[in-house]
Backbone as CSV, one residue per row, in Angstrom:
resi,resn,N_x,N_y,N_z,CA_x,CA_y,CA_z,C_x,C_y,C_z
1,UNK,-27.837,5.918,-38.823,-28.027,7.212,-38.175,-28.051,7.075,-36.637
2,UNK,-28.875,6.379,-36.301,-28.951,5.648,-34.672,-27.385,5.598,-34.333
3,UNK,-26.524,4.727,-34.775,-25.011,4.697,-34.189,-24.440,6.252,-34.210
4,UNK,-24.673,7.101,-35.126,-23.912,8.036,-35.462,-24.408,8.760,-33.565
5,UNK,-25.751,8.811,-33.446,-26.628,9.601,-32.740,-25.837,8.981,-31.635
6,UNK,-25.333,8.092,-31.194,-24.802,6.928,-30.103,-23.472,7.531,-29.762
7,UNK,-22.899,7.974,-30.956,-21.384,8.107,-30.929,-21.109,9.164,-30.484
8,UNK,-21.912,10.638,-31.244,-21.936,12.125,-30.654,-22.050,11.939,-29.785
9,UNK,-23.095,11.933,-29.415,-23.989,11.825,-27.691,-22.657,11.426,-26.518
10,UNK,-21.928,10.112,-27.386,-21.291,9.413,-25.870,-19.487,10.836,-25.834
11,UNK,-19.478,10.910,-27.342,-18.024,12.033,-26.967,-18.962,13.375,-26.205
12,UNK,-19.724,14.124,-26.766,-20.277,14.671,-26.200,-20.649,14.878,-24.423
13,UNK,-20.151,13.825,-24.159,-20.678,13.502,-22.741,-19.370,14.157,-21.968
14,UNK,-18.183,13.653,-22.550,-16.780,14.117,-22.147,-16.814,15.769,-21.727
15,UNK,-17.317,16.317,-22.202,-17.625,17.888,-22.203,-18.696,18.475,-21.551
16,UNK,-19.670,17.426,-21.259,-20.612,17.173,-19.826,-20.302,17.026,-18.684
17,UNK,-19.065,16.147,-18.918,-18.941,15.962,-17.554,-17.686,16.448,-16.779
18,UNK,-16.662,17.274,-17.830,-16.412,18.621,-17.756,-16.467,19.238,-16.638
19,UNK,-17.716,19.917,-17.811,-18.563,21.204,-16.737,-19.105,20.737,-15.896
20,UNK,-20.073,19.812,-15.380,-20.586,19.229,-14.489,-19.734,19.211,-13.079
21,UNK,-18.597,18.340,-13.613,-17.155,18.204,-12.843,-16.848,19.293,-11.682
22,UNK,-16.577,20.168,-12.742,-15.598,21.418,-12.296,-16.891,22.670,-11.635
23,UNK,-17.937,22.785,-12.341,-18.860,23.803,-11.693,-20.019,23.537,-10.836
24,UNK,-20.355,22.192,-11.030,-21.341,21.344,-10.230,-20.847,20.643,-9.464
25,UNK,-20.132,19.667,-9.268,-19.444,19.236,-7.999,-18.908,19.818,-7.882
26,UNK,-17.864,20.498,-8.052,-16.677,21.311,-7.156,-17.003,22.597,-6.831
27,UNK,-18.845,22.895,-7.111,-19.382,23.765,-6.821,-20.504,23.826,-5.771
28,UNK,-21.927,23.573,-6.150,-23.409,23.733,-5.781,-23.204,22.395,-4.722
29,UNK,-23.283,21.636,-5.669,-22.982,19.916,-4.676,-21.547,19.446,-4.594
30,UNK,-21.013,20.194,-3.914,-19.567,19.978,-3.288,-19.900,19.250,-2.063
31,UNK,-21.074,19.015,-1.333,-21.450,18.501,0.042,-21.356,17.108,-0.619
32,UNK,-22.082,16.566,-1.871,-21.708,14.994,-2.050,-20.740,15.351,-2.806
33,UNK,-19.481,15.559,-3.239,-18.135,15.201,-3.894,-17.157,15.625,-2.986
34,UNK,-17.280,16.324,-1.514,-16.167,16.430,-1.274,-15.217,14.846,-0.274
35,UNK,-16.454,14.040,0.101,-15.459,12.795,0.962,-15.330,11.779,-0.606
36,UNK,-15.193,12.064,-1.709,-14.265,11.551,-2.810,-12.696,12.196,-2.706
37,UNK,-12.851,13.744,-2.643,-11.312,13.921,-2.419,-10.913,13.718,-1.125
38,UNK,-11.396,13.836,0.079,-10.989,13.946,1.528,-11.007,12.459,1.963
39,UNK,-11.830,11.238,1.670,-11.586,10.378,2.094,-12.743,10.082,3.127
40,UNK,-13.600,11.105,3.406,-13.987,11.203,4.687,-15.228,9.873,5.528
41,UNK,-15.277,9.162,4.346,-16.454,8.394,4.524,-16.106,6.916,4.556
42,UNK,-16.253,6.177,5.950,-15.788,5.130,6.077,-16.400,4.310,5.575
43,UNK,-16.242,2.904,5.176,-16.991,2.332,4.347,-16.969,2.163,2.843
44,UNK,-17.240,1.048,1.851,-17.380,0.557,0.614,-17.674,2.368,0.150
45,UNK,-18.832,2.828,0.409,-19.932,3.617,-0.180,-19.421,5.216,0.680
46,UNK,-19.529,6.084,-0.619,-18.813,7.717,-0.515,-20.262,7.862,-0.787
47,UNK,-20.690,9.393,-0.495,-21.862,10.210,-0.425,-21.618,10.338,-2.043
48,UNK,-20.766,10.721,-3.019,-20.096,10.991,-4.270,-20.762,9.903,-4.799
49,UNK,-21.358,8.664,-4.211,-21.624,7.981,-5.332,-23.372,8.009,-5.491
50,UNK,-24.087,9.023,-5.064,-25.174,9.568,-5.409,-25.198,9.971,-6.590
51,UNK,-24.026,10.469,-7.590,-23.995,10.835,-8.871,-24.310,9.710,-9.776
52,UNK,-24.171,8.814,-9.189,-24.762,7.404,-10.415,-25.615,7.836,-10.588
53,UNK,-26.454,7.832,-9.335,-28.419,7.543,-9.760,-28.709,9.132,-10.309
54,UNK,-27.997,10.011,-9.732,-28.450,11.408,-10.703,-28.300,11.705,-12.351
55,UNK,-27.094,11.361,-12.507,-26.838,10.796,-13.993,-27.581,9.674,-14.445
56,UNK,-27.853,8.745,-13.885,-28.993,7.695,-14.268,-30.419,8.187,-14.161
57,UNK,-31.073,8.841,-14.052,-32.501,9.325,-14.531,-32.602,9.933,-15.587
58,UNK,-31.626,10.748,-15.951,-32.551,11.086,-17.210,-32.181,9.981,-18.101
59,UNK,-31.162,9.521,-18.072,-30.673,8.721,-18.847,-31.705,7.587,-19.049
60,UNK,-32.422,7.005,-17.738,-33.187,5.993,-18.009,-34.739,6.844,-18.483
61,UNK,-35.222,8.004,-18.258,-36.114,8.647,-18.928,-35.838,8.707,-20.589
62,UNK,-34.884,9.066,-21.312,-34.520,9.143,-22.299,-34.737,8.042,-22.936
63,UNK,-34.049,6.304,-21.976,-34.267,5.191,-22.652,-35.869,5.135,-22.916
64,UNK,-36.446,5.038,-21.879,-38.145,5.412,-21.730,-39.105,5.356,-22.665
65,UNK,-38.517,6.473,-22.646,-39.464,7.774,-23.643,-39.002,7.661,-25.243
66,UNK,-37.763,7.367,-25.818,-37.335,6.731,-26.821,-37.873,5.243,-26.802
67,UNK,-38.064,4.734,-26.271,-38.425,2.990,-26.559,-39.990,3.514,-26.656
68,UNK,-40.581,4.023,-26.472,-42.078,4.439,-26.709,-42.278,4.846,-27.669
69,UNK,-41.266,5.601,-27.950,-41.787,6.346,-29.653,-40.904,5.671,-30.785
70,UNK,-41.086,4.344,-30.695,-40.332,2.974,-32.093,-38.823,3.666,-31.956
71,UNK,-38.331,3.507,-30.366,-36.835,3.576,-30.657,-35.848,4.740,-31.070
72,UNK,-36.720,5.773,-31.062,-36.554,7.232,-31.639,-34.968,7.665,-31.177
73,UNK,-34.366,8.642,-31.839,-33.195,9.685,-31.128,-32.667,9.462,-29.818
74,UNK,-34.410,9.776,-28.975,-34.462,10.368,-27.260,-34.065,8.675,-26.949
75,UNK,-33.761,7.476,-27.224,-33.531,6.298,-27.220,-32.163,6.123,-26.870
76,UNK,-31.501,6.346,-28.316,-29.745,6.354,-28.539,-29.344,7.132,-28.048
77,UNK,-29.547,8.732,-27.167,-29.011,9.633,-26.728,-28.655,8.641,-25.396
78,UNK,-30.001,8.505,-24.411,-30.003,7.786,-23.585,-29.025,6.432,-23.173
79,UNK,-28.935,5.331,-24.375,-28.167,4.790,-24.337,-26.567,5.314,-24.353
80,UNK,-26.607,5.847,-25.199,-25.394,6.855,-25.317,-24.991,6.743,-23.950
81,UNK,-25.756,7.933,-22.797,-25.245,8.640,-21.721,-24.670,7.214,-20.733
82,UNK,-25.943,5.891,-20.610,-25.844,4.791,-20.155,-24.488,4.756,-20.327
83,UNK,-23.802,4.434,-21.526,-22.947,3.716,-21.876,-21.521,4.500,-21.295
84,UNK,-21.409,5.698,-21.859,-21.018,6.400,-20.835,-20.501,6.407,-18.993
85,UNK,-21.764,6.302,-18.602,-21.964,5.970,-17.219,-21.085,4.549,-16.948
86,UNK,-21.161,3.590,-17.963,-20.629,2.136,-17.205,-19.069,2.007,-17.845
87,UNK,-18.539,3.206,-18.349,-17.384,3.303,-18.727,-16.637,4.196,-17.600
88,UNK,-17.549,4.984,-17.257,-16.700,6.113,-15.839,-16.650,5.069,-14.937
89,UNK,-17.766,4.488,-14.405,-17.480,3.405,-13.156,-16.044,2.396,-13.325
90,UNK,-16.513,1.908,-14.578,-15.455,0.776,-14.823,-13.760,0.977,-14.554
91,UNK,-13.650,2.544,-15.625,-12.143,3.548,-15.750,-11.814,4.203,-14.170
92,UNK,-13.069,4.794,-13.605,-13.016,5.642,-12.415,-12.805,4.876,-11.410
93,UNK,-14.209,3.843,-11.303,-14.479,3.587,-9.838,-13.350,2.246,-9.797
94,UNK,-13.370,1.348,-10.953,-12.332,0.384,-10.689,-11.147,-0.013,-11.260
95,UNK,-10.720,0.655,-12.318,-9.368,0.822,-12.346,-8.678,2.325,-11.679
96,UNK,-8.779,3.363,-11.666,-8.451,4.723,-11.191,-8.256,4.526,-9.980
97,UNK,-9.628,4.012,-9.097,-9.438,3.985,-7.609,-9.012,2.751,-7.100
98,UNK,-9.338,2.048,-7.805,-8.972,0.220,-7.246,-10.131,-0.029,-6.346
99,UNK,-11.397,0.165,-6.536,-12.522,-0.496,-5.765,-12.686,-1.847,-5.786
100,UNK,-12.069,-2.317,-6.743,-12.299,-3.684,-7.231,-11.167,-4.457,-7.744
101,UNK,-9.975,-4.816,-7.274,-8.528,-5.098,-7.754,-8.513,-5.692,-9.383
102,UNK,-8.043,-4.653,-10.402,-7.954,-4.987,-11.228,-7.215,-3.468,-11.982
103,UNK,-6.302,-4.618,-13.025,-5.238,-3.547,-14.136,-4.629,-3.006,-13.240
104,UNK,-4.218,-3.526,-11.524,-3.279,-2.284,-11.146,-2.001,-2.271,-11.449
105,UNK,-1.623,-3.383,-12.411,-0.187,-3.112,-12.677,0.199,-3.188,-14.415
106,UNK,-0.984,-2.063,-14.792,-0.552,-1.936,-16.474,0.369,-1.024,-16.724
107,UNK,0.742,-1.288,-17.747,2.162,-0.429,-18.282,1.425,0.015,-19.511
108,UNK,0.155,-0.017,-20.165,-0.395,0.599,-21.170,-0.434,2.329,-20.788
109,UNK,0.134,3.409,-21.676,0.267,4.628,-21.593,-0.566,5.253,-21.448
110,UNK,-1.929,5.121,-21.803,-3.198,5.691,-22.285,-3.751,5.475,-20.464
111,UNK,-3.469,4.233,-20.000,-4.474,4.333,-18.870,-3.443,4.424,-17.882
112,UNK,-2.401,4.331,-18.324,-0.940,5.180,-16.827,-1.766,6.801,-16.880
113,UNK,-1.730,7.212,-18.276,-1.933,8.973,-18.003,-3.260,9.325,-17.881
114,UNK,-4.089,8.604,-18.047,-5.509,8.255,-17.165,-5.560,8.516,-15.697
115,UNK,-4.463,7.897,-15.020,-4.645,7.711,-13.894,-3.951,8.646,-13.020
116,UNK,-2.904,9.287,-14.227,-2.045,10.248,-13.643,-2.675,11.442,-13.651
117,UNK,-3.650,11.928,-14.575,-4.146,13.172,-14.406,-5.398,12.783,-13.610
118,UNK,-5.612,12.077,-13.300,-6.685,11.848,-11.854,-6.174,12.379,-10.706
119,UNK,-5.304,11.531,-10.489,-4.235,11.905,-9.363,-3.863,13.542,-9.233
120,UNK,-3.230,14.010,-10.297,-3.317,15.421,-10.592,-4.615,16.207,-10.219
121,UNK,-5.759,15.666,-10.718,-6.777,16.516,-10.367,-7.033,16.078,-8.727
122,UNK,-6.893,15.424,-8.263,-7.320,15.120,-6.760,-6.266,15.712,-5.809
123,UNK,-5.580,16.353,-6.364,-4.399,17.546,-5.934,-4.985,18.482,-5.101
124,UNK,-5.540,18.944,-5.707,-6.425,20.247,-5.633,-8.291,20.028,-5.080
125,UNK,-8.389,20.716,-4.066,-9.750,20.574,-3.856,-11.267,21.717,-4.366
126,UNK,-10.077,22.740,-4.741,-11.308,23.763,-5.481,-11.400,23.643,-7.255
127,UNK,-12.499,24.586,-8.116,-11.917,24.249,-9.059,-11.311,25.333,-9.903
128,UNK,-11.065,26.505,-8.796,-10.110,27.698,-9.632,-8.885,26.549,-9.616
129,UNK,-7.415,25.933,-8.871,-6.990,25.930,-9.266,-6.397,24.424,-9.219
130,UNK,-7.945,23.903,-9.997,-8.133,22.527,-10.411,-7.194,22.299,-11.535
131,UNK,-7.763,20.848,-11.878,-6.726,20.604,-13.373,-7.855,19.015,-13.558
132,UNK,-7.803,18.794,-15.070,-8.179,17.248,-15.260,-9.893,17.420,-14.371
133,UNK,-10.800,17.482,-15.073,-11.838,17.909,-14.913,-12.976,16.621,-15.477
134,UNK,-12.072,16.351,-16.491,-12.900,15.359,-17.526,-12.637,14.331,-16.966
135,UNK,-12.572,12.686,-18.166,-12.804,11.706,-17.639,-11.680,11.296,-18.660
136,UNK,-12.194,10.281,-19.834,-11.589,10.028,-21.076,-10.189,10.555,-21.691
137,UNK,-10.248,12.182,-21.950,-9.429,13.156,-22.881,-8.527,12.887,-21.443
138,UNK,-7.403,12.987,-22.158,-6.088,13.355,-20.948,-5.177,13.937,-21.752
139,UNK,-4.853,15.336,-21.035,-4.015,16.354,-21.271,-2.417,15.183,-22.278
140,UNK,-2.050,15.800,-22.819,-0.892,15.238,-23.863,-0.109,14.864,-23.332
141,UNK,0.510,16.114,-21.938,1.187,16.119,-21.569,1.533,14.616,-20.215
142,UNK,0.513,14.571,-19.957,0.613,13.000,-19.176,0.508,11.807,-20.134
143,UNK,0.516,11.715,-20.899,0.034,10.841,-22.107,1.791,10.680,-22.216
144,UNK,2.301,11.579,-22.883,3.780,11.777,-23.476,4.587,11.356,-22.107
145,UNK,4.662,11.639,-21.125,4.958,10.577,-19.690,5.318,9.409,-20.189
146,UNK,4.184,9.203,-19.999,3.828,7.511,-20.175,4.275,6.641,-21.191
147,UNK,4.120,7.314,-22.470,4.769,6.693,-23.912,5.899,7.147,-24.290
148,UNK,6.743,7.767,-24.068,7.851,8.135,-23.530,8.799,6.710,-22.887
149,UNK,8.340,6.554,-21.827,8.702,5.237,-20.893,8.869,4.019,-21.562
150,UNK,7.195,3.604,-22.121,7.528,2.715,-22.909,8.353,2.143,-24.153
151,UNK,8.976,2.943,-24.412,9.471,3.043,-26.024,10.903,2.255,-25.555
């Protein structure tokens, strides 16, 4: 049951971070996400990467507060979101952006159209007429690009 609780939680997150995405950064706190699209911040470190540690509290409250009560739900949700979190850095911060030189020359389809609807979404700086909001899910249509090519 614990894995099942692990598994929702982490697709679930895709649709978190969504909305989060598109109405919370590209909204309320557009002051930390906008030198991610503009560039504006010299240095290793973007104001944008304040979203770790905001996404990391409840997440580590959840671990918390689940490890207190013998490992409970509020535990695996937590881990869940964790896990989550070190999959956006990994996909986002170092293959997507190249913070860290690595996979920049894959020919795998899944993370070409990964990277292509990133690119796509960093098009656009509002989110009326945004695109690619999520993280994971990528529109078909960049997907079919990509595997297309390879064949």
């Amino acid at each position: 049951m614990n894995f099942i609780i692990l598994l929702i939680t982490f697709i679930l997150m895709e649709g978190a971070t969504w909305f989060i995405h598109k109405y919370i950064m590209h909204g309320l706190l557009w002051t930390l996400h906008h030198d991610h699209h503009d560039h504006s911040t010299e240095g290793p470190f973007e104001k944008n990467d304040y979203f770790f540690v905001i996404f990391a509290l409840p997440a580590i409250a959840l671990i918390y507060f689940g490890s207190l009560n013998h490992f409970n739900y509020l535990f695996y949700i937590g881990l869940a979101i964790t896990l989550y979190g070190m999959a956006y850095f990994f996909v986002h911060d170092i293959f997507i952006h190249q913070r860290i030189k690595y996979l920049a020359n894959t020919q795998n389809p899944y993370l070409l159209a990964i990277r292509r609807a990133h690119k796509q979404h960093h098009k656009h700086l509002g989110k009326e007429e945004g695109e690619c909001f999520g993280f994971l899910y990528v529109p078909m249509k960049y997907f079919k690009m990509y595997y297309k090519k390879n064949k």
